[in-house]
Structure formats: structure tokens, C-alpha cells
CSV table of C-alpha atoms and ligand atoms in Angstrom, one decimal:
chain,number,residue,atom,x,y,z
E,1,MET,CA,-7.6,-11.4,-36.7
E,2,PRO,CA,-8.9,-11.3,-33.2
E,3,SER,CA,-8.3,-8.0,-31.3
E,4,ARG,CA,-5.9,-8.0,-28.4
E,5,THR,CA,-8.6,-7.9,-25.8
E,6,GLU,CA,-10.4,-10.7,-27.5
E,7,LYS,CA,-7.3,-12.8,-27.4
E,8,GLN,CA,-6.8,-12.1,-23.8
E,9,TRP,CA,-10.4,-13.0,-23.2
E,10,GLN,CA,-9.9,-16.4,-24.9
E,11,HIS,CA,-6.9,-16.9,-22.6
E,12,HIS,CA,-9.1,-16.2,-19.7
E,13,GLU,CA,-11.7,-18.7,-20.9
E,14,THR,CA,-9.1,-21.4,-21.2
E,15,ASN,CA,-8.1,-20.8,-17.6
E,16,LYS,CA,-11.7,-21.1,-16.6
E,17,ALA,CA,-11.9,-24.5,-18.3
E,18,MET,CA,-8.8,-25.7,-16.6
E,19,ARG,CA,-10.3,-24.7,-13.2
E,20,LYS,CA,-13.4,-26.7,-14.0
E,21,VAL,CA,-11.4,-29.7,-14.9
E,22,ARG,CA,-9.4,-29.5,-11.7
E,23,LYS,CA,-12.6,-29.2,-9.7
E,24,GLN,CA,-14.1,-32.3,-11.3
E,25,ILE,CA,-10.9,-34.3,-10.6
E,26,LYS,CA,-11.0,-33.0,-7.1
E,27,ARG,CA,-14.6,-34.0,-6.5
E,28,ASN,CA,-13.6,-37.6,-6.9
E,29,ARG,CA,-10.8,-37.4,-4.4
E,30,LYS,CA,-11.0,-38.5,-0.8
E,31,ALA,CA,-11.1,-36.1,2.2
E,32,LYS,CA,-9.7,-32.7,1.5
E,33,ARG,CA,-6.7,-32.0,3.6
E,34,THR,CA,-6.7,-28.7,5.5
E,35,ARG,CA,-5.2,-26.0,3.4
E,36,THR,CA,-2.4,-24.1,5.1
E,37,LYS,CA,-1.5,-20.9,3.3
E,38,ASP,CA,1.9,-21.0,1.8
E,39,TRP,CA,4.1,-18.5,3.6
E,40,ARG,CA,5.4,-17.1,0.3
E,41,SER,CA,1.9,-15.8,-0.5
E,42,LEU,CA,2.4,-13.5,2.4
E,43,SER,CA,5.3,-11.9,0.6
E,44,PRO,CA,4.6,-9.1,-1.8
E,45,LEU,CA,5.4,-11.5,-4.6
E,46,GLY,CA,2.1,-13.2,-3.8
E,47,VAL,CA,0.4,-10.1,-5.2
E,48,SER,CA,2.2,-10.5,-8.5
E,49,GLY,CA,0.5,-13.9,-8.9
E,50,ASN,CA,-1.3,-15.1,-11.9
E,51,LEU,CA,-4.7,-16.7,-12.4
E,52,GLY,CA,-3.4,-19.7,-10.4
E,53,ASP,CA,-3.9,-17.5,-7.4
E,54,LEU,CA,-7.6,-17.4,-8.1
E,55,ASP,CA,-7.7,-21.2,-7.7
E,56,ASP,CA,-6.1,-20.7,-4.4
E,57,VAL,CA,-8.7,-18.1,-3.3
E,58,PHE,CA,-11.6,-20.2,-4.4
E,59,GLY,CA,-10.2,-23.3,-2.7
E,60,TYR,CA,-9.3,-25.4,-5.7
E,61,ASP,CA,-6.0,-27.2,-5.6
E,62,CYS,CA,-3.6,-26.8,-8.4
E,63,ALA,CA,-2.3,-30.0,-10.0
E,64,GLU,CA,-0.3,-31.8,-7.4
E,65,SER,CA,2.4,-34.3,-7.9
E,66,GLU,CA,1.0,-37.7,-8.6
E,67,PRO,CA,3.4,-40.4,-7.4
E,68,VAL,CA,1.2,-43.5,-7.6
E,69,MET,CA,-2.2,-43.5,-9.3
E,70,PRO,CA,-4.9,-46.1,-8.8
E,71,ARG,CA,-5.6,-48.3,-11.8
E,72,GLY,CA,-7.7,-46.5,-14.4
E,73,GLU,CA,-7.2,-43.1,-12.7
E,74,ARG,CA,-5.1,-41.7,-15.5
E,75,GLU,CA,-7.7,-42.7,-18.1
E,76,ARG,CA,-10.5,-41.3,-15.9
E,77,ARG,CA,-8.7,-38.0,-15.7
E,78,GLN,CA,-8.0,-37.9,-19.4
E,79,ALA,CA,-11.6,-38.5,-20.2
E,80,LEU,CA,-12.6,-35.7,-17.8
E,81,VAL,CA,-10.2,-33.3,-19.5
E,82,GLN,CA,-11.5,-34.3,-22.9
E,83,SER,CA,-15.1,-33.8,-22.0
E,84,ALA,CA,-14.5,-30.5,-20.2
E,85,LEU,CA,-12.6,-29.1,-23.2
E,86,ALA,CA,-15.4,-30.3,-25.5
E,87,SER,CA,-18.0,-28.5,-23.4
E,88,LEU,CA,-15.8,-25.4,-23.3
E,89,ARG,CA,-15.7,-25.4,-27.0
E,90,GLU,CA,-19.5,-25.5,-27.1
E,91,GLU,CA,-19.7,-22.8,-24.4
E,92,LYS,CA,-17.4,-20.7,-26.4
E,93,ASP,CA,-19.4,-21.0,-29.6
E,94,GLU,CA,-22.4,-19.9,-27.7
E,95,ALA,CA,-20.5,-17.1,-26.0
E,96,HIS,CA,-19.5,-15.8,-29.4
E,97,THR,CA,-23.0,-15.6,-30.7
E,98,SER,CA,-24.9,-14.4,-27.7
E,99,GLU,CA,-22.7,-13.2,-24.8
E,100,PRO,CA,-19.9,-10.8,-25.4
E,101,PRO,CA,-17.8,-9.6,-22.4
E,102,ARG,CA,-19.9,-7.3,-20.3
E,103,LEU,CA,-17.2,-4.8,-19.9
E,104,ALA,CA,-14.1,-4.7,-22.1
E,105,GLY,CA,-11.2,-2.4,-21.5
E,106,VAL,CA,-12.6,0.0,-19.0
E,107,GLN,CA,-10.4,2.3,-16.9
E,108,GLY,CA,-10.6,2.1,-13.1
E,109,THR,CA,-8.8,2.6,-9.8
E,110,VAL,CA,-7.6,-0.2,-7.6
E,111,THR,CA,-9.0,0.2,-4.1
E,112,GLN,CA,-7.8,-3.1,-2.6
E,113,VAL,CA,-5.3,-5.8,-3.3
E,114,SER,CA,-5.1,-9.3,-1.8
E,115,SER,CA,-3.2,-12.4,-3.0
E,116,GLY,CA,-3.9,-12.1,-6.7
E,117,LEU,CA,-7.3,-10.5,-6.5
E,118,CYS,CA,-8.2,-6.8,-6.4
E,119,ARG,CA,-11.1,-4.5,-6.3
E,120,VAL,CA,-11.3,-2.0,-9.1
E,121,GLN,CA,-13.6,1.1,-8.9
E,122,VAL,CA,-15.0,1.9,-12.3
E,123,ASP,CA,-17.2,5.0,-12.0
E,124,ASP,CA,-19.8,4.0,-9.5
E,125,GLN,CA,-19.2,0.3,-10.0
E,126,GLU,CA,-16.9,-2.0,-8.3
E,127,LEU,CA,-15.3,-5.0,-10.0
E,128,VAL,CA,-13.5,-7.9,-8.3
E,129,CYS,CA,-10.6,-8.8,-10.6
E,130,GLY,CA,-7.9,-11.3,-11.0
E,131,ILE,CA,-4.6,-10.1,-12.3
E,132,ARG,CA,-3.4,-11.0,-15.7
E,133,GLY,CA,-0.5,-13.5,-15.2
E,134,SER,CA,1.5,-12.0,-18.0
E,135,LEU,CA,1.8,-8.7,-16.0
E,136,SER,CA,5.2,-8.6,-14.4
E,137,ALA,CA,6.8,-6.1,-12.0
E,138,GLU,CA,10.4,-7.3,-12.2
E,139,ASP,CA,11.5,-4.9,-14.8
E,140,THR,CA,10.2,-2.0,-12.9
E,141,GLY,CA,12.2,-2.6,-9.8
E,142,TYR,CA,9.1,-3.2,-7.7
E,143,THR,CA,8.1,-6.5,-6.2
E,144,ASN,CA,4.3,-6.0,-6.7
E,145,VAL,CA,2.7,-5.7,-10.0
E,146,ILE,CA,-0.3,-3.8,-8.7
E,147,ALA,CA,-1.0,-1.6,-5.6
E,148,VAL,CA,-3.9,0.4,-4.3
E,149,GLY,CA,-4.2,3.6,-6.2
E,150,ASP,CA,-3.1,2.1,-9.5
E,151,GLU,CA,-5.0,3.1,-12.6
E,152,VAL,CA,-5.8,0.0,-14.6
E,153,ILE,CA,-7.6,-1.3,-17.6
E,154,ALA,CA,-10.0,-4.0,-16.7
E,155,SER,CA,-12.5,-6.3,-18.3
E,156,GLU,CA,-15.4,-8.3,-17.0
E,157,ASP,CA,-17.1,-11.3,-18.5
E,158,SER,CA,-20.8,-12.0,-18.5
E,159,ALA,CA,-20.5,-14.0,-15.3
E,160,GLY,CA,-19.1,-11.1,-13.5
E,161,ARG,CA,-15.5,-12.3,-13.4
E,162,GLY,CA,-13.1,-9.4,-13.9
E,163,ILE,CA,-9.5,-9.3,-14.9
E,164,VAL,CA,-6.9,-6.5,-14.8
E,165,GLU,CA,-5.3,-6.3,-18.3
E,166,THR,CA,-2.9,-3.4,-17.9
E,167,VAL,CA,-1.5,-1.2,-15.2
E,168,LEU,CA,-1.1,2.4,-16.4
E,169,PRO,CA,2.0,4.4,-15.7
E,170,ARG,CA,2.2,5.8,-12.1
E,171,ARG,CA,2.2,9.5,-11.2
E,172,SER,CA,3.7,8.8,-7.8
E,173,VAL,CA,4.8,5.9,-5.7
E,174,LEU,CA,4.8,5.5,-2.0
E,175,ALA,CA,7.2,2.6,-1.6
E,176,ARG,CA,9.4,0.9,0.9
E,177,PRO,CA,12.3,-1.5,0.6
E,178,ASP,CA,11.0,-5.0,0.2
E,179,VAL,CA,11.3,-7.2,3.3
E,180,PHE,CA,12.6,-10.2,1.3
E,181,TYR,CA,14.3,-8.5,-1.6
E,182,GLY,CA,16.1,-5.5,-0.2
E,183,HIS,CA,17.2,-4.3,-3.7
E,184,LEU,CA,13.6,-4.0,-4.8
E,185,GLN,CA,10.8,-1.7,-3.6
E,186,GLN,CA,7.4,-2.6,-2.6
E,187,VAL,CA,4.7,-0.2,-3.7
E,188,ILE,CA,2.3,0.6,-0.9
E,189,VAL,CA,0.2,3.3,-2.6
E,190,ALA,CA,0.4,4.4,-6.2
E,191,ASN,CA,-0.7,7.8,-7.6
E,192,ALA,CA,-1.1,9.5,-4.2
E,193,ASP,CA,-1.1,13.3,-4.2
E,194,GLN,CA,-0.5,14.2,-0.6
E,195,VAL,CA,0.2,13.0,2.9
E,196,LEU,CA,-1.9,14.1,5.8
E,197,VAL,CA,0.3,13.9,8.9
E,198,VAL,CA,-2.0,13.7,11.9
E,199,ALA,CA,-0.7,14.3,15.5
E,200,SER,CA,-2.7,15.0,18.6
E,201,TRP,CA,-2.2,17.8,21.0
E,202,ARG,CA,-2.7,15.5,24.0
E,203,ASP,CA,-3.5,11.8,24.5
E,204,PRO,CA,-1.0,11.0,23.0
E,205,PRO,CA,1.1,14.2,23.3
E,206,LEU,CA,2.6,15.8,20.3
E,207,TRP,CA,5.8,14.0,19.3
E,208,PRO,CA,7.9,16.3,17.0
E,209,GLU,CA,10.4,13.5,16.0
E,210,LEU,CA,7.7,11.3,14.7
E,211,LEU,CA,6.1,14.2,12.9
E,212,ASP,CA,9.4,14.9,11.1
E,213,ARG,CA,9.8,11.3,10.2
E,214,TYR,CA,6.5,11.4,8.4
E,215,LEU,CA,7.4,14.6,6.7
E,216,ILE,CA,10.7,13.0,5.5
E,217,ALA,CA,8.8,10.0,4.2
E,218,ALA,CA,6.4,12.3,2.3
E,219,GLU,CA,9.2,14.4,0.8
E,220,ARG,CA,11.2,11.3,-0.3
E,221,CYS,CA,8.1,10.1,-2.2
E,222,GLY,CA,7.5,13.5,-3.7
E,223,LEU,CA,4.2,13.9,-1.9
E,224,ALA,CA,3.0,17.2,-0.5
E,225,PRO,CA,2.5,17.1,3.2
E,226,ILE,CA,-0.3,18.6,5.4
E,227,VAL,CA,0.5,18.9,9.1
E,228,CYS,CA,-2.6,18.5,11.2
E,229,ILE,CA,-3.0,18.8,15.0
E,230,ASN,CA,-6.1,17.0,16.2
E,231,LYS,CA,-7.7,17.0,19.7
E,232,THR,CA,-7.3,20.8,19.9
E,233,ASP,CA,-10.3,20.7,22.3
E,234,LEU,CA,-7.9,19.3,24.8
E,235,ALA,CA,-5.6,22.4,24.6
E,236,GLU,CA,-6.1,25.1,27.2
E,237,ASP,CA,-4.7,27.6,24.8
E,238,ILE,CA,-4.9,27.3,21.1
E,239,SER,CA,-1.9,29.6,20.6
E,240,ALA,CA,0.3,26.9,22.1
E,241,CYS,CA,-0.8,24.6,19.3
E,242,GLN,CA,-0.1,27.3,16.8
E,243,GLU,CA,3.4,27.9,18.3
E,244,ALA,CA,4.1,24.1,17.9
E,245,LEU,CA,3.3,24.3,14.2
E,246,ARG,CA,5.2,27.5,13.5
E,247,PRO,CA,8.4,25.7,12.2
E,248,TYR,CA,6.2,24.0,9.6
E,249,LEU,CA,4.3,27.1,8.6
E,250,ASN,CA,7.7,28.8,8.2
E,251,LEU,CA,8.8,26.0,5.9
E,252,GLY,CA,5.7,26.7,3.7
E,253,HIS,CA,3.8,23.5,4.7
E,254,ARG,CA,0.1,23.6,4.9
E,255,THR,CA,-1.1,23.2,8.5
E,256,LEU,CA,-4.4,22.5,10.1
E,257,PHE,CA,-6.0,22.4,13.6
E,258,THR,CA,-8.9,20.1,14.1
E,259,SER,CA,-11.1,18.5,16.7
E,260,ALA,CA,-13.0,15.4,15.6
E,261,LEU,CA,-14.9,15.8,18.8
E,262,THR,CA,-16.3,19.4,18.3
E,263,GLY,CA,-16.0,19.4,14.5
E,264,ASN,CA,-13.6,22.3,14.5
E,265,GLY,CA,-11.5,22.5,11.3
E,266,VAL,CA,-13.3,19.5,9.7
E,267,ASP,CA,-14.7,21.7,6.9
E,268,ARG,CA,-11.3,22.9,6.1
E,269,LEU,CA,-10.0,19.3,6.1
E,270,ARG,CA,-12.7,18.2,3.8
E,271,GLU,CA,-11.7,20.9,1.4
E,272,MET,CA,-8.1,19.8,1.5
E,273,LEU,CA,-9.1,16.2,0.8
E,274,HIS,CA,-11.5,17.0,-2.1
E,275,GLY,CA,-10.4,15.5,-5.4
E,276,GLN,CA,-7.1,14.3,-4.1
E,277,THR,CA,-5.7,11.0,-3.2
E,278,THR,CA,-4.5,11.4,0.4
E,279,VAL,CA,-2.3,9.1,2.5
E,280,LEU,CA,-3.1,9.3,6.2
E,281,ALA,CA,-0.1,9.1,8.5
E,282,GLY,CA,0.0,9.3,12.3
E,283,MET,CA,0.5,7.1,15.3
E,284,SER,CA,-2.3,5.1,16.7
E,285,GLY,CA,-4.8,7.0,18.9
E,286,VAL,CA,-4.3,10.5,17.5
E,287,GLY,CA,-7.8,10.4,15.9
E,288,LYS,CA,-7.3,9.5,12.3
E,289,SER,CA,-10.4,7.3,12.2
E,290,SER,CA,-12.4,9.8,14.1
E,291,LEU,CA,-11.4,12.6,11.6
E,292,LEU,CA,-12.3,10.4,8.6
E,293,ASN,CA,-15.7,9.7,10.2
E,294,ALA,CA,-16.2,13.4,10.8
E,295,VAL,CA,-15.4,14.1,7.1
E,296,GLN,CA,-17.8,11.5,5.9
E,297,PRO,CA,-19.8,9.4,8.4
E,298,GLY,CA,-19.3,5.7,7.8
E,299,LEU,CA,-16.3,6.1,5.5
E,300,GLN,CA,-14.2,3.4,7.2
E,301,LEU,CA,-17.0,1.0,7.9
E,302,ARG,CA,-16.9,-0.8,4.6
E,303,THR,CA,-13.6,-2.5,5.0
E,304,ALA,CA,-14.5,-6.0,4.0
E,305,GLN,CA,-11.4,-7.7,2.7
E,306,VAL,CA,-11.1,-9.1,-0.8
E,307,SER,CA,-9.5,-12.1,0.9
E,308,ASP,CA,-12.8,-12.7,2.7
E,309,TYR,CA,-13.5,-14.6,-0.6
E,310,SER,CA,-11.4,-17.3,0.8
E,311,HIS,CA,-13.0,-17.0,4.2
E,312,SER,CA,-9.5,-16.9,5.6
E,313,GLY,CA,-9.8,-13.4,7.2
E,314,ARG,CA,-6.1,-13.5,7.8
E,315,HIS,CA,-3.5,-10.8,7.1
E,316,THR,CA,-6.1,-8.1,7.6
E,317,THR,CA,-3.6,-6.0,9.4
E,318,ALA,CA,-1.4,-5.7,6.3
E,319,GLN,CA,-4.4,-4.6,4.2
E,320,VAL,CA,-4.3,-1.2,2.7
E,321,ASN,CA,-7.6,0.2,1.6
E,322,LEU,CA,-8.3,3.1,-0.7
E,323,LEU,CA,-11.5,4.8,0.7
E,324,ARG,CA,-13.6,6.7,-1.8
E,325,LEU,CA,-14.9,10.1,-0.7
E,326,GLU,CA,-18.3,11.2,-1.8
E,327,ILE,CA,-17.0,14.7,-2.5
E,328,GLY,CA,-14.4,13.2,-4.8
E,329,GLY,CA,-11.0,11.8,-4.1
E,330,TYR,CA,-9.6,8.9,-2.0
E,331,VAL,CA,-8.1,8.5,1.4
E,332,VAL,CA,-5.7,5.7,2.4
E,333,ASP,CA,-5.0,4.8,6.0
E,334,THR,CA,-1.8,2.8,5.9
E,335,PRO,CA,0.1,1.5,8.8
E,336,GLY,CA,3.9,1.3,8.6
E,337,ILE,CA,4.7,4.5,6.8
E,338,ARG,CA,6.7,5.5,9.9
E,339,GLU,CA,9.2,2.6,9.6
E,340,PHE,CA,10.1,3.2,6.0
E,341,GLY,CA,10.2,6.9,6.3
E,342,VAL,CA,13.9,7.1,6.7
E,343,ALA,CA,14.9,3.6,5.5
E,344,GLY,CA,18.1,3.7,3.5
E,345,LEU,CA,18.7,7.4,4.3
E,346,ARG,CA,22.3,8.2,5.1
E,347,ARG,CA,23.3,10.4,8.0
E,348,ARG,CA,24.9,13.0,5.9
E,349,ASP,CA,21.8,13.4,3.8
E,350,LEU,CA,19.4,13.9,6.7
E,351,ILE,CA,20.2,17.7,6.9
E,352,ASP,CA,18.6,18.1,3.4
E,353,PHE,CA,15.2,17.5,5.1
E,354,TYR,CA,15.9,20.4,7.5
E,355,PRO,CA,16.3,23.3,5.2
E,356,GLU,CA,16.4,25.8,8.1
E,357,LEU,CA,19.3,23.9,9.6
E,358,ALA,CA,21.0,23.3,6.3
E,359,ALA,CA,21.1,27.1,5.8
E,360,MET,CA,23.6,27.3,8.6
E,361,GLU,CA,25.9,24.4,7.9
E,362,GLY,CA,28.3,26.3,5.6
E,363,GLN,CA,29.5,28.2,8.7
E,364,CYS,CA,30.4,25.1,10.8
E,365,ARG,CA,34.1,24.9,11.6
E,366,PHE,CA,34.5,21.4,10.3
E,367,LYS,CA,33.6,20.3,6.9
E,368,ASP,CA,32.2,17.0,8.0
E,369,CYS,CA,30.3,18.4,11.0
E,370,SER,CA,27.5,16.2,12.1
E,371,HIS,CA,25.8,19.1,13.8
E,372,THR,CA,25.2,17.0,16.9
E,373,GLN,CA,28.3,18.2,18.8
E,374,VAL,CA,28.8,21.7,20.2
E,375,ARG,CA,32.4,22.2,19.0
E,376,GLY,CA,32.4,24.7,16.1
E,377,CYS,CA,28.9,23.9,15.0
E,378,ALA,CA,27.1,26.8,13.6
E,379,VAL,CA,23.8,24.9,13.3
E,380,ARG,CA,23.7,24.2,17.0
E,381,ALA,CA,24.7,27.7,17.8
E,382,ALA,CA,21.8,29.0,15.8
E,383,VAL,CA,19.2,27.0,17.7
E,384,GLY,CA,16.7,29.3,19.4
E,385,GLN,CA,17.4,32.1,17.0
E,386,ASP,CA,14.9,33.3,14.4
E,387,GLY,CA,13.6,30.4,12.4
E,388,VAL,CA,15.7,27.7,14.0
E,389,PHE,CA,13.5,25.9,16.4
E,390,GLU,CA,14.7,23.8,19.3
E,391,THR,CA,12.1,21.0,18.6
E,392,ARG,CA,13.3,20.7,15.1
E,393,TYR,CA,17.0,20.6,16.1
E,394,ARG,CA,16.2,17.9,18.7
E,395,SER,CA,14.3,15.7,16.2
E,396,TYR,CA,17.3,16.1,13.8
E,397,GLN,CA,19.6,14.8,16.5
E,398,GLN,CA,17.4,11.9,17.4
E,399,ILE,CA,16.8,10.8,13.9
E,400,TYR,CA,20.5,11.2,13.1
E,401,GLU,CA,21.4,8.9,16.0
E,402,SER,CA,19.0,6.3,14.7
E,403,LEU,CA,20.5,6.3,11.2
E,404,LEU,CA,23.4,4.2,10.1
E,405,GLU,CA,26.5,5.4,8.5
E,406,SER,CA,25.9,3.9,5.1
E,407,GLN,CA,23.4,2.2,2.9
E,408,ALA,CA,25.4,-1.0,3.0
E,409,GLN,CA,25.0,-1.2,6.7
E,410,GLU,CA,21.3,-0.6,6.3
E,411,ARG,CA,21.0,-3.4,3.8
E,412,ALA,CA,22.9,-5.8,6.0
E,413,GLN,CA,20.6,-5.0,8.8
E,414,ALA,CA,17.5,-5.5,6.7
E,415,GLN,CA,18.8,-8.9,5.5
E,416,GLU,CA,19.4,-10.0,9.0
E,417,ARG,CA,15.9,-9.0,9.9
E,418,ALA,CA,14.5,-11.0,7.0
E,419,TRP,CA,16.3,-14.2,8.0
E,420,ARG,CA,15.4,-13.9,11.7
I,501,GDP,N1,-11.0,14.8,22.9
I,501,GDP,C1,-10.8,14.3,21.7
I,501,GDP,N2,-10.8,13.0,21.5
I,501,GDP,C2,-10.6,12.5,20.3
I,501,GDP,C3,-10.6,13.3,19.1
I,501,GDP,N3,-10.4,12.6,18.0
I,501,GDP,C4,-10.4,11.3,18.5
I,501,GDP,N4,-10.5,11.2,19.8
I,501,GDP,C5,-10.5,10.0,20.6
I,501,GDP,O1,-9.2,9.4,20.5
I,501,GDP,C6,-9.3,8.0,20.5
I,501,GDP,C7,-8.6,7.4,19.3
I,501,GDP,O2,-9.2,7.9,18.1
I,501,GDP,P1,-9.1,7.1,16.8
I,501,GDP,O3,-9.9,7.8,15.8
I,501,GDP,O4,-9.5,5.7,16.9
I,501,GDP,O5,-7.6,7.2,16.5
I,501,GDP,P2,-6.7,6.5,15.3
I,501,GDP,O6,-6.0,5.4,16.0
I,501,GDP,O7,-5.7,7.5,14.9
I,501,GDP,O8,-7.6,6.1,14.2
I,501,GDP,C8,-10.8,7.7,20.6
I,501,GDP,O9,-11.1,7.4,21.9
I,501,GDP,C9,-11.4,9.0,20.1
I,501,GDP,O10,-12.7,9.1,20.6
I,501,GDP,C10,-10.7,14.8,19.4
I,501,GDP,O11,-10.6,15.6,18.4
I,501,GDP,N5,-10.8,15.2,20.6
I,502,MG,MG1,-7.8,4.2,13.2
I,503,ZN,ZN1,27.5,21.7,12.4
């Protein structure tokens, strides 16, 4: 009885043959119409595609509807299929005697995903892999089968074509509500350990509300945060920076001061990244790329897209890359973590992310106190006292105002956005 991987490999070979057949049929066709990418492939569902997506990437059309065929065309196609299948049978016999798969069932880490293809890091090697069509995300509540950071079992044939066989269980998930399927989540990064929240002291100035949004996002995904203030070379007085981070130190978060320009704090940052999978968060311009470059020169340069295979070069902005550190570990620079940081969070649950404020709420006069009004609010009265910082209270208020009363409201709004 053939082993499981062997069976899967045969399945792969059959797909290969079918592509060959389509290609031959295609060759005899008239001018190729311009391919416009189907909009659905932009949705996260595109990622859960099967081997059909490989055809798409390599520019072969899948079988199209055939309303009227020229005389003899059907016979011609049938003959092509027959001869291709015959030659596959021969190839397979040869393959069995001389060419076993080059790699079978190796474990690796997904570093890039793009419309049905992904890059898998296996030790010092990198495989470009298709994704086994039988893999399905539906049962898991996620819209994408595979995400960067996923640990997978992959195989590669002697011609260098890889396939992801299995996605191993995830240790953590950085996810956001799916744009099209609000009840499902889209995995952005799998198996991350921590979030490095980067802010700059100046240019752009420190923005406590945004910092707190990132911290909330990290906590909701169960990832340990590190709060980093960069561009400290622009501070007249470093003690002012330290003062700004005191609320976070008090809460027990790891904090860090850096300057990508002078190299201050970069050694400490490198230590913190070592051996971990770190998600980078922070608004544009705070110096994330500069810091990565200080940690490891050239780290961000190799950002060729897997989708470059199709020479389309599109949706590069949506691309999330796992960057491999020489010292061990990975870094992910992902846009958009800010938006989904508080998505679906209810107003009354916001206080849970402000433990120093939550400690006071039992003393508010009204049981349903929102802590944004003065009347009878013990939280507000405590602001400025030991351990209750003005900046934190203000960010609580701002985020509170931006949240909706209920999850139902949030869902309705998301749906509206999707249809617009
Ligand atoms: N003075 C100073 N400028 C910095 C520092 N880090 C980055 N920059 C500058 O800030 C700008 C934005 O940096 P970049 O790394 O592209 O930020 P990103 O958008 O977060 O990746 C660039 O002009 C950098 O040269 C720093 O530590 N000190
Ligand atoms: Mg950058
Ligand atoms: Zn209150």
C-alpha cells in the first residue's frame, strides 16, 4: 500500500499532467486575451486556493466554457489528453525507478504567502510551494489556510516544485475580522511570540493613544509587548522619554530606548529579538525599517514577492513578510495592526486593558460609570495620583469614544464597509 505522502505525491503528478494538457490546448489557441486578475483572488480566500491557483500564477488558463467548437476540435483535444496521459504514465514509471521526491515531509516555516503560493524556510533552504487543495480553513474559523509564521510539513519533487502538505497547530494567532466574512477571522501572523511597539520621540511626536491601541492589540492576541521609543537622539533630555514610559514600566511591560541614528539601544533590541518571532508595530516614519537595518544590515532588502512569479507585482502593499534574523528568530513588519487592534471591542470591556484605572472603578458612584464624566467617577478623580497617569486616562477616553456600544453595531458597520 502506498504511504500517505506517496499518495499525495501521485496526486501532485496528476495535477502536473493536467497543466501540461491545458498548456498544449492553449498553444493552439488564437491570441491570448489579457488576463485581469479576478477580484476574489484579492480576498483572503484566494490564499486558501488549491493547485488551480498555480495555473493562475504561471499564466495557464483553467478550462473555460466551450460554447461552440470548430469541427474536429473536440477530437483534437481528446487526442492531446490521451497522449499527455500516456506520456505521464511513462514519466511516472521512470520517476519510480530513478527519481524519488527530493524532499519528502520536511518541517519548515512559512515566510511569505501570495495567491496560492508560499515560501517555506527549511533550515537554510527556501522552497516555493503550492498549497495542497485538500487543506481547508473553514472548520477553524479562519478564512486563510496558511499565514506567515505557520509551521508546515512540505515536500519537493525532483524538479524543485514544492507543496505544503500540512499546517501544524498554531501557538498563537494575530488575526483580524475578515473584510468579507465578518464572522470569520483572517490570520495575519501565526506563532508570533511578541509585539515590538515602536514610537518616536519626535518626528512624528509620541502619540500615547496609538501606543495604547497597539498594546491592546498585542494583549488581545496573547502576545507579550515591548514598548520602544526611537529617535531618542532628538530628545534634549532623556529623562523626559523615561517619564513618558513610566506608566508602561509600572504595568510591568518591557521598555526600550533606541536611536537608529547613533546605534543607542540597538544591542539591547537585538537581544530582545533573538530567537523570538516578533511583530513590528508602529506608525509610518517612527524608524522601524531603520531599526531593523541597525539590528541586521540589509534585513529588509530581500523583499521580492512570491507573486513576482506572475510578473504582476500587484498587491505588494498587502504583503506580509517574515524576515529571518541571522542571530535566530524572525521579524514581521505588518501594516494594519492598528486598525484591528480594538475591532469588535465593546466599550465596557475597554477598562480591562487599563488595569491601573480598573483598580479604581469599584469606587465610582454609578455602577455603569463610563469613567469619561466627572460626576461621581473615582477613576477620573484618581488621575494624577500615584500610578494613574494623565496620558493613559486621556487615551482611555479617546479610544472609548471611538468604540461602539455593541458588537452587533460593529458588525453592521463592517458589513457596510465591505459593500461600499
Ligand atoms: N534622528 C533620527 N532619525 C531617524 C531615526 N530612525 C529613523 N530615522 C529617520 O526617520 C525616517 C523614517 O524612518 P523609517 O525607518 O523609514 O521609518 P518606518 O516608516 O517606521 O520604517 C527616516 O528619514 C530615517 O532616517 C533615529 O533614531 N533618529
Ligand atoms: Mg518602514
Ligand atoms: Zn468611573
